[in-house]
Amino acid sequence: MNDLIDAFYIFAVMTSYSTNGSDKPAEGLSFDNTEVAFRHSTNGELKRAYWLFRIINVNFLVKIGPPVTNFAVNIGLPIKGLIKATIFKQFCGGETIAECDAAIKNLYDGGVGTILDYSVEGEDEEAVFDETRNEIIRTIKRATGDPAIPITVFKVTGVGRFSLLEKLDAGTTLTAGEQAEWAKVQQRVLDICQNAYDAQVPVMIDAEESWIQLTIDALAMDMMRRFNKEKIIVYNTYQLYRHDKLASIKADHAVAVKEGFVLGAKIVRGAYMEKERKRAAEMGYPSPIQPDKQSADKDYDEAVRYAVENIDTLAIVAGTHNENSCRLLAELMDKQGIEHKHPHVYFSQLLGMSDNLSFNLANAGYNVVKYVPYGPIKAVLPYLFRRAQENTAIAGQMGRELSLIVKEKKRRGI
């Protein structure tokens, strides 16, 4: 394994958490306990993470890595094994659901649940959309009756054409063929949510670009009306780096209360900032993105407060790698006397990142889940490249990841 790590490092240079904690008060919650944070990691895995994050921290390598790696894969250079043993292993569970079993067990041994995330992107064919729907349903079936997989997830663009959603958002009249195509997309979404309801396994609908989000939001609300009457089954996702999304949560919650269903809200800061700002500038409309990070942080934390204040009718998955937001939610739960295992509150992070948050929260008895992406290596490469670019875009988090790994290496004497 060390040879593979060294080889990956050379390649990059040339080409560019076993216990479930009981409730502990939030004021005693520490995100600096590296023994708990990395209990699930072997010495070899810790060393691999150290080198990967050091490589990712080099912006130049991250910029030239994607085109070089794609080129190497496309012409058949034998680098898939190297990718799978290094960056893929850090951020993904495997190429298939079955290959994710080891990651699922490893996380659950540390009290952390799994969200199986089929991360194949950029497809545009009806047969592929049908197969993606079938694969999402397979993740629901795998999760059925297994407390280690408490939530599932999918993207609407995994089961429908992006440009079709774009036309719907823009209010453009669809042709007869497009209307039939849209009916198939709606049916695929319904099939997934019906399977989730039948299995009693919650499913999240991920947020996407703002110019297709209105259509996704409408679909998600329809699914919640249908399936969230008795308990939380369907979640929509709200990107709080958009200046209008705090208002959307409150407006959607008002509808849910009036119509008698539970609003499911996964709240994140967001994933498309540069693309959103660029498109707005090019097309001459006001950017939907907050003016600065402080504004996004303010709205995110206000969404957390609003959710806690309305816990009976609003279920939240707090998707965040921000320590302050995690601590705020934990403290608010304790202040309101909300049990740590309340089914309406989950913390969530990505596999391979912010283990200090995930495993210390789990150790304190909170509901915690990790996104565990999976899929064929070539198809998952766009996801992996976004993770690398996301890390370099947040210099403070990058330094935090490395400093915690270094601290744990020193504690172990390796």
Short mmCIF file of C-alpha atoms in Angstrom, two decimals:
data_model
loop_
_atom_site.label_atom_id
_atom_site.label_comp_id
_atom_site.label_asym_id
_atom_site.label_seq_id
_atom_site.Cartn_x
_atom_site.Cartn_y
_atom_site.Cartn_z
CA MET A 1 0.00 0.00 0.00
CA ASN A 2 2.84 2.42 0.81
CA ASP A 3 4.21 1.83 -2.69
CA LEU A 4 0.82 2.74 -4.12
CA ILE A 5 0.69 5.92 -2.02
CA ASP A 6 4.15 6.91 -3.15
CA ALA A 7 3.27 6.09 -6.75
CA PHE A 8 0.12 8.21 -6.59
CA TYR A 9 2.13 11.11 -5.16
CA ILE A 10 4.69 10.82 -7.97
CA PHE A 11 1.90 10.53 -10.56
CA ALA A 12 0.19 13.67 -9.21
CA VAL A 13 3.43 15.65 -9.27
CA MET A 14 4.22 14.53 -12.79
CA THR A 15 0.75 15.25 -14.13
CA SER A 16 0.00 18.38 -12.67
CA TYR A 17 -13.55 6.03 12.63
CA SER A 18 -16.10 0.89 17.64
CA THR A 19 -18.57 2.36 20.04
CA ASN A 20 -21.95 4.07 19.94
CA GLY A 21 -21.85 6.93 22.45
CA SER A 22 -24.71 7.69 24.80
CA ASP A 23 -26.09 11.22 25.08
CA LYS A 24 -23.41 13.65 26.23
CA PRO A 25 -24.10 17.37 26.74
CA ALA A 26 -23.12 19.54 23.79
CA GLU A 27 -21.02 21.81 25.99
CA GLY A 28 -18.67 18.86 26.48
CA LEU A 29 -18.55 18.11 22.75
CA SER A 30 -15.04 18.26 21.33
CA PHE A 31 -14.16 18.16 17.67
CA ASP A 32 -10.44 17.94 18.49
CA ASN A 33 -10.48 14.35 19.81
CA THR A 34 -8.48 12.65 17.09
CA GLU A 35 -8.51 9.29 18.87
CA VAL A 36 -12.27 9.12 18.37
CA ALA A 37 -12.15 10.83 14.96
CA PHE A 38 -9.73 8.30 13.46
CA ARG A 39 -10.51 5.21 15.51
CA HIS A 40 -11.84 3.56 12.36
CA SER A 41 -8.64 4.24 10.38
CA THR A 42 -5.64 1.93 10.29
CA ASN A 43 -2.15 3.40 10.30
CA GLY A 44 -1.90 2.77 6.57
CA GLU A 45 -5.21 4.51 5.89
CA LEU A 46 -4.14 7.48 7.99
CA LYS A 47 -0.89 7.78 6.04
CA ARG A 48 -2.78 7.57 2.75
CA ALA A 49 -5.16 10.35 3.85
CA TYR A 50 -2.19 12.48 4.89
CA TRP A 51 -0.55 12.26 1.46
CA LEU A 52 -3.82 12.70 -0.42
CA PHE A 53 -4.72 15.89 1.42
CA ARG A 54 -1.20 17.21 0.92
CA ILE A 55 -1.52 16.57 -2.82
CA ILE A 56 -5.01 18.10 -2.96
CA ASN A 57 -3.64 21.19 -1.21
CA VAL A 58 -1.50 21.91 -4.28
CA ASN A 59 -3.90 23.93 -6.44
CA PHE A 60 -1.83 23.50 -9.59
CA LEU A 61 -2.06 19.72 -9.38
CA VAL A 62 -5.82 19.85 -8.83
CA LYS A 63 -6.27 22.07 -11.89
CA ILE A 64 -4.28 19.93 -14.29
CA GLY A 65 -5.15 16.57 -12.70
CA PRO A 66 -8.69 16.16 -14.16
CA PRO A 67 -7.82 16.57 -17.87
CA VAL A 68 -4.64 14.51 -17.56
CA THR A 69 -6.38 11.73 -15.63
CA ASN A 70 -9.34 11.65 -18.02
CA PHE A 71 -6.96 11.46 -20.95
CA ALA A 72 -5.02 8.61 -19.35
CA VAL A 73 -8.21 6.66 -18.59
CA ASN A 74 -9.67 7.27 -22.06
CA ILE A 75 -6.59 6.00 -23.89
CA GLY A 76 -6.38 2.97 -21.66
CA LEU A 77 -3.33 3.72 -19.53
CA PRO A 78 -3.29 1.32 -16.55
CA ILE A 79 -3.99 3.87 -13.81
CA LYS A 80 -7.45 2.73 -12.64
CA GLY A 81 -5.89 0.47 -10.00
CA LEU A 82 -3.83 3.37 -8.72
CA ILE A 83 -6.86 5.67 -8.57
CA LYS A 84 -8.97 2.99 -6.86
CA ALA A 85 -6.30 2.35 -4.19
CA THR A 86 -5.82 6.03 -3.37
CA ILE A 87 -8.25 8.90 -4.04
CA PHE A 88 -11.18 6.58 -4.89
CA LYS A 89 -10.67 4.60 -1.68
CA GLN A 90 -10.57 7.83 0.36
CA PHE A 91 -13.79 9.34 -0.96
CA CYS A 92 -15.82 6.39 -2.36
CA GLY A 93 -17.19 3.14 -0.96
CA GLY A 94 -16.61 0.99 -4.04
CA GLU A 95 -17.74 0.42 -7.58
CA THR A 96 -20.89 -1.51 -6.58
CA ILE A 97 -23.26 -1.63 -3.60
CA ALA A 98 -21.67 -4.91 -2.50
CA GLU A 99 -18.21 -3.35 -2.59
CA CYS A 100 -19.47 -0.68 -0.15
CA ASP A 101 -20.15 -3.26 2.58
CA ALA A 102 -16.73 -2.81 4.20
CA ALA A 103 -17.11 0.99 4.35
CA ILE A 104 -20.68 0.64 5.69
CA LYS A 105 -19.50 -1.65 8.49
CA ASN A 106 -16.47 0.50 9.28
CA LEU A 107 -18.62 3.60 9.64
CA TYR A 108 -21.31 1.85 11.68
CA ASP A 109 -18.72 0.43 14.07
CA GLY A 110 -18.07 4.08 14.93
CA GLY A 111 -21.77 4.89 15.25
CA VAL A 112 -22.02 6.59 11.84
CA GLY A 113 -24.65 5.63 9.27
CA THR A 114 -24.24 5.45 5.51
CA ILE A 115 -26.05 7.20 2.66
CA LEU A 116 -25.37 5.14 -0.46
CA ASP A 117 -24.87 7.68 -3.24
CA TYR A 118 -24.82 6.33 -6.79
CA SER A 119 -22.54 8.98 -8.27
CA VAL A 120 -22.72 8.35 -12.01
CA GLU A 121 -23.19 11.71 -13.77
CA GLY A 122 -23.61 13.32 -17.15
CA GLU A 123 -25.72 10.66 -18.85
CA ASP A 124 -28.41 11.59 -21.36
CA GLU A 125 -30.23 8.45 -22.55
CA GLU A 126 -33.61 7.02 -21.58
CA ALA A 127 -32.21 3.53 -21.02
CA VAL A 128 -29.55 4.95 -18.68
CA PHE A 129 -32.19 6.93 -16.77
CA ASP A 130 -34.21 3.73 -16.30
CA GLU A 131 -31.14 1.86 -15.08
CA THR A 132 -30.25 4.70 -12.68
CA ARG A 133 -33.79 4.55 -11.24
CA ASN A 134 -33.36 0.80 -10.82
CA GLU A 135 -30.01 1.28 -9.11
CA ILE A 136 -31.44 3.85 -6.67
CA ILE A 137 -34.21 1.38 -5.85
CA ARG A 138 -31.50 -1.24 -5.22
CA THR A 139 -29.91 1.12 -2.66
CA ILE A 140 -33.30 1.39 -0.95
CA LYS A 141 -33.65 -2.39 -0.88
CA ARG A 142 -30.11 -2.71 0.51
CA ALA A 143 -31.01 -0.19 3.25
CA THR A 144 -34.27 -1.91 4.19
CA GLY A 145 -34.11 -3.18 7.75
CA ASP A 146 -30.45 -2.15 8.12
CA PRO A 147 -29.87 0.60 10.73
CA ALA A 148 -26.41 1.14 9.23
CA ILE A 149 -28.08 2.75 6.17
CA PRO A 150 -30.77 5.04 7.61
CA ILE A 151 -31.21 7.36 4.58
CA THR A 152 -30.89 7.12 0.79
CA VAL A 153 -30.50 9.76 -1.92
CA PHE A 154 -30.81 10.54 -5.63
CA LYS A 155 -30.55 13.38 -8.14
CA VAL A 156 -33.38 14.18 -10.52
CA THR A 157 -30.82 14.67 -13.31
CA GLY A 158 -29.90 11.02 -12.75
CA VAL A 159 -33.35 10.04 -14.03
CA GLY A 160 -34.11 12.86 -16.46
CA ARG A 161 -32.47 15.04 -19.06
CA PHE A 162 -30.96 18.31 -17.78
CA SER A 163 -32.06 20.34 -20.80
CA LEU A 164 -35.64 19.12 -20.38
CA LEU A 165 -35.66 20.32 -16.76
CA GLU A 166 -34.16 23.59 -17.99
CA LYS A 167 -37.05 24.11 -20.41
CA LEU A 168 -39.58 23.37 -17.66
CA ASP A 169 -37.95 25.89 -15.31
CA ALA A 170 -37.93 28.53 -18.04
CA GLY A 171 -41.63 27.98 -18.72
CA THR A 172 -40.98 26.97 -22.35
CA THR A 173 -43.78 25.03 -24.01
CA LEU A 174 -42.87 21.38 -24.42
CA THR A 175 -43.36 19.43 -27.60
CA ALA A 176 -45.54 16.32 -27.49
CA GLY A 177 -42.41 14.19 -27.38
CA GLU A 178 -40.99 16.24 -24.52
CA GLN A 179 -44.27 15.98 -22.60
CA ALA A 180 -44.05 12.19 -22.88
CA GLU A 181 -40.42 12.34 -21.79
CA TRP A 182 -41.35 14.49 -18.77
CA ALA A 183 -44.07 12.01 -17.80
CA LYS A 184 -41.38 9.30 -17.70
CA VAL A 185 -39.15 11.45 -15.47
CA GLN A 186 -42.04 12.02 -13.04
CA GLN A 187 -42.81 8.31 -13.03
CA ARG A 188 -39.19 7.42 -12.23
CA VAL A 189 -39.18 9.86 -9.31
CA LEU A 190 -42.48 8.41 -8.12
CA ASP A 191 -41.14 4.85 -8.44
CA ILE A 192 -38.15 5.72 -6.23
CA CYS A 193 -40.21 7.51 -3.58
CA GLN A 194 -42.90 4.78 -3.57
CA ASN A 195 -40.21 2.16 -2.95
CA ALA A 196 -38.79 4.32 -0.16
CA TYR A 197 -42.24 4.62 1.41
CA ASP A 198 -42.96 0.89 1.10
CA ALA A 199 -39.59 0.06 2.70
CA GLN A 200 -39.91 2.90 5.25
CA VAL A 201 -36.44 4.12 4.24
CA PRO A 202 -36.16 7.92 3.92
CA VAL A 203 -34.87 9.30 0.62
CA MET A 204 -33.35 12.71 -0.10
CA ILE A 205 -33.68 14.56 -3.39
CA ASP A 206 -30.45 16.45 -3.98
CA ALA A 207 -30.38 20.11 -5.02
CA GLU A 208 -28.90 21.11 -8.36
CA GLU A 209 -28.35 24.26 -10.44
CA SER A 210 -30.75 27.17 -9.84
CA TRP A 211 -32.03 27.13 -13.43
CA ILE A 212 -33.54 23.65 -12.97
CA GLN A 213 -34.29 23.85 -9.25
CA LEU A 214 -37.87 25.15 -9.44
CA THR A 215 -38.90 21.98 -11.23
CA ILE A 216 -37.03 19.81 -8.73
CA ASP A 217 -38.62 21.71 -5.82
CA ALA A 218 -42.11 21.17 -7.24
CA LEU A 219 -41.44 17.44 -7.69
CA ALA A 220 -40.10 17.17 -4.15
CA MET A 221 -43.11 18.94 -2.64
CA ASP A 222 -45.46 16.63 -4.55
CA MET A 223 -43.60 13.58 -3.20
CA MET A 224 -43.71 14.95 0.36
CA ARG A 225 -47.45 15.60 0.09
CA ARG A 226 -47.91 12.00 -0.95
CA PHE A 227 -45.51 10.18 1.37
CA ASN A 228 -44.78 12.36 4.44
CA LYS A 229 -48.22 12.27 6.07
CA GLU A 230 -47.32 9.71 8.75
CA LYS A 231 -43.55 10.11 9.10
CA ILE A 232 -40.56 11.53 7.29
CA ILE A 233 -39.84 9.71 4.03
CA VAL A 234 -38.89 12.34 1.43
CA TYR A 235 -36.49 15.26 1.88
CA ASN A 236 -35.85 18.16 -0.45
CA THR A 237 -32.47 19.94 -0.38
CA TYR A 238 -32.00 23.65 0.26
CA GLN A 239 -28.74 25.38 -0.70
CA LEU A 240 -28.27 28.24 1.76
CA TYR A 241 -25.57 29.91 -0.29
CA ARG A 242 -28.57 31.10 -2.30
CA HIS A 243 -30.06 34.26 -0.81
CA ASP A 244 -33.66 33.08 -1.32
CA LYS A 245 -33.50 29.61 0.23
CA LEU A 246 -34.09 30.44 3.89
CA ALA A 247 -37.36 32.04 2.80
CA SER A 248 -38.10 28.90 0.72
CA ILE A 249 -37.72 26.63 3.77
CA LYS A 250 -40.12 28.77 5.78
CA ALA A 251 -42.64 29.03 2.94
CA ASP A 252 -42.53 25.28 2.23
CA HIS A 253 -42.89 24.55 5.94
CA ALA A 254 -45.99 26.75 6.11
CA VAL A 255 -47.48 24.72 3.24
CA ALA A 256 -46.56 21.45 4.98
CA VAL A 257 -48.23 22.53 8.23
CA LYS A 258 -51.35 23.71 6.39
CA GLU A 259 -51.63 20.51 4.33
CA GLY A 260 -50.68 18.12 7.13
CA PHE A 261 -47.34 16.59 6.15
CA VAL A 262 -43.80 16.71 7.53
CA LEU A 263 -41.36 18.89 5.62
CA GLY A 264 -38.06 17.13 4.99
CA ALA A 265 -35.20 19.57 4.59
CA LYS A 266 -31.61 18.67 3.93
CA ILE A 267 -29.76 21.93 4.38
CA VAL A 268 -26.38 22.56 2.82
CA ARG A 269 -24.42 25.65 1.95
CA GLY A 270 -24.16 24.74 -1.73
CA ALA A 271 -22.10 23.20 -4.51
CA TYR A 272 -22.36 25.31 -7.67
CA MET A 273 -21.23 28.81 -6.63
CA GLU A 274 -18.71 29.55 -9.39
CA LYS A 275 -20.98 28.11 -12.09
CA GLU A 276 -23.98 30.10 -10.77
CA ARG A 277 -22.14 33.42 -10.65
CA LYS A 278 -20.59 32.91 -14.07
CA ARG A 279 -23.93 32.10 -15.73
CA ALA A 280 -25.67 35.06 -14.08
CA ALA A 281 -22.94 37.41 -15.30
CA GLU A 282 -22.97 36.00 -18.82
CA MET A 283 -26.77 36.12 -19.14
CA GLY A 284 -27.26 39.43 -17.35
CA TYR A 285 -29.50 38.45 -14.45
CA PRO A 286 -28.92 38.96 -10.69
CA SER A 287 -26.83 36.21 -9.15
CA PRO A 288 -28.83 33.92 -6.83
CA ILE A 289 -25.72 33.48 -4.66
CA GLN A 290 -25.24 35.27 -1.35
CA PRO A 291 -22.97 38.34 -1.49
CA ASP A 292 -20.44 36.77 0.89
CA LYS A 293 -19.74 33.71 3.04
CA GLN A 294 -20.93 35.48 6.20
CA SER A 295 -24.40 35.87 4.69
CA ALA A 296 -24.51 32.18 3.76
CA ASP A 297 -23.37 31.21 7.26
CA LYS A 298 -26.01 33.47 8.82
CA ASP A 299 -28.84 31.95 6.76
CA TYR A 300 -27.58 28.41 7.35
CA ASP A 301 -27.54 28.85 11.10
CA GLU A 302 -30.95 30.55 11.02
CA ALA A 303 -32.29 27.53 9.12
CA VAL A 304 -30.90 25.28 11.87
CA ARG A 305 -32.64 27.37 14.53
CA TYR A 306 -35.91 27.35 12.59
CA ALA A 307 -35.78 23.58 12.22
CA VAL A 308 -35.17 23.00 15.93
CA GLU A 309 -38.02 25.36 16.82
CA ASN A 310 -40.35 23.35 14.55
CA ILE A 311 -39.01 19.87 15.18
CA ASP A 312 -42.41 18.15 15.20
CA THR A 313 -43.30 19.21 11.66
CA LEU A 314 -39.86 19.70 10.09
CA ALA A 315 -37.17 17.03 9.75
CA ILE A 316 -33.63 18.19 9.09
CA VAL A 317 -30.47 16.66 7.69
CA ALA A 318 -27.72 19.18 8.42
CA GLY A 319 -25.19 18.59 5.68
CA THR A 320 -22.17 20.60 6.77
CA HIS A 321 -18.44 20.44 7.35
CA ASN A 322 -18.61 23.65 9.43
CA GLU A 323 -17.74 23.07 13.09
CA ASN A 324 -19.65 26.13 14.30
CA SER A 325 -22.88 25.03 12.59
CA CYS A 326 -22.54 21.49 13.99
CA ARG A 327 -21.95 22.82 17.48
CA LEU A 328 -24.88 25.24 17.18
CA LEU A 329 -27.30 22.44 16.23
CA ALA A 330 -26.04 20.21 19.06
CA GLU A 331 -26.37 23.02 21.60
CA LEU A 332 -29.86 24.00 20.40
CA MET A 333 -31.02 20.39 20.68
CA ASP A 334 -29.79 20.22 24.28
CA LYS A 335 -31.32 23.60 25.11
CA GLN A 336 -34.72 22.48 23.75
CA GLY A 337 -34.47 19.08 25.45
CA ILE A 338 -34.46 17.23 22.12
CA GLU A 339 -33.06 13.72 22.41
CA HIS A 340 -29.89 13.14 20.44
CA LYS A 341 -31.48 10.27 18.50
CA HIS A 342 -34.59 12.21 17.50
CA PRO A 343 -35.60 10.89 14.06
CA HIS A 344 -36.03 14.44 12.73
CA VAL A 345 -32.38 15.46 13.23
CA TYR A 346 -29.34 14.12 11.38
CA PHE A 347 -25.86 15.50 10.94
CA SER A 348 -24.20 14.63 7.64
CA GLN A 349 -20.74 14.80 6.09
CA LEU A 350 -18.97 13.25 3.10
CA LEU A 351 -16.94 10.06 3.28
CA GLY A 352 -13.24 10.80 3.68
CA MET A 353 -13.74 14.31 5.04
CA SER A 354 -14.35 15.90 8.46
CA ASP A 355 -14.12 12.65 10.43
CA ASN A 356 -13.51 14.79 13.52
CA LEU A 357 -17.09 16.05 13.19
CA SER A 358 -18.81 12.80 12.20
CA PHE A 359 -17.28 10.44 14.74
CA ASN A 360 -17.21 12.85 17.68
CA LEU A 361 -20.87 13.71 17.11
CA ALA A 362 -21.70 10.00 16.88
CA ASN A 363 -19.65 9.35 20.02
CA ALA A 364 -21.83 11.93 21.81
CA GLY A 365 -24.96 10.04 20.73
CA TYR A 366 -26.23 12.13 17.82
CA ASN A 367 -27.61 10.77 14.54
CA VAL A 368 -24.80 11.04 12.01
CA VAL A 369 -24.60 9.84 8.41
CA LYS A 370 -21.89 9.95 5.77
CA TYR A 371 -22.45 10.19 2.04
CA VAL A 372 -20.76 7.10 0.57
CA PRO A 373 -20.48 7.60 -3.20
CA TYR A 374 -20.06 4.56 -5.40
CA GLY A 375 -19.99 3.61 -9.06
CA PRO A 376 -17.53 2.66 -11.82
CA ILE A 377 -14.25 4.54 -11.43
CA LYS A 378 -14.44 6.31 -14.78
CA ALA A 379 -18.03 7.42 -14.15
CA VAL A 380 -17.25 8.68 -10.63
CA LEU A 381 -14.20 10.74 -11.66
CA PRO A 382 -16.23 14.01 -11.96
CA TYR A 383 -17.34 13.55 -8.33
CA LEU A 384 -13.75 12.93 -7.19
CA PHE A 385 -12.45 15.99 -9.00
CA ARG A 386 -15.14 18.18 -7.40
CA ARG A 387 -14.09 16.93 -3.95
CA ALA A 388 -10.49 17.90 -4.67
CA GLN A 389 -11.50 21.31 -6.01
CA GLU A 390 -13.89 21.85 -3.10
CA ASN A 391 -11.10 21.21 -0.60
CA THR A 392 -8.68 23.62 -2.24
CA ALA A 393 -11.42 26.27 -2.37
CA ILE A 394 -11.68 26.18 1.43
CA ALA A 395 -8.15 26.76 2.62
CA GLY A 396 -9.12 26.75 6.31
CA GLN A 397 -10.80 23.35 6.05
CA MET A 398 -7.88 21.96 4.09
CA GLY A 399 -5.47 23.03 6.82
CA ARG A 400 -7.82 21.67 9.47
CA GLU A 401 -7.98 18.23 7.86
CA LEU A 402 -4.20 18.02 7.62
CA SER A 403 -3.56 19.33 11.14
CA LEU A 404 -5.91 16.73 12.66
CA ILE A 405 -4.28 13.91 10.71
CA VAL A 406 -0.82 15.10 11.78
CA LYS A 407 -2.03 15.28 15.40
CA GLU A 408 -3.31 11.69 15.27
CA LYS A 409 -0.15 10.44 13.57
CA LYS A 410 1.89 11.97 16.40
CA ARG A 411 -0.44 10.45 19.01
CA ARG A 412 0.07 7.04 17.45
CA GLY A 413 3.79 7.58 16.95
CA ILE A 414 3.71 6.86 13.22
#
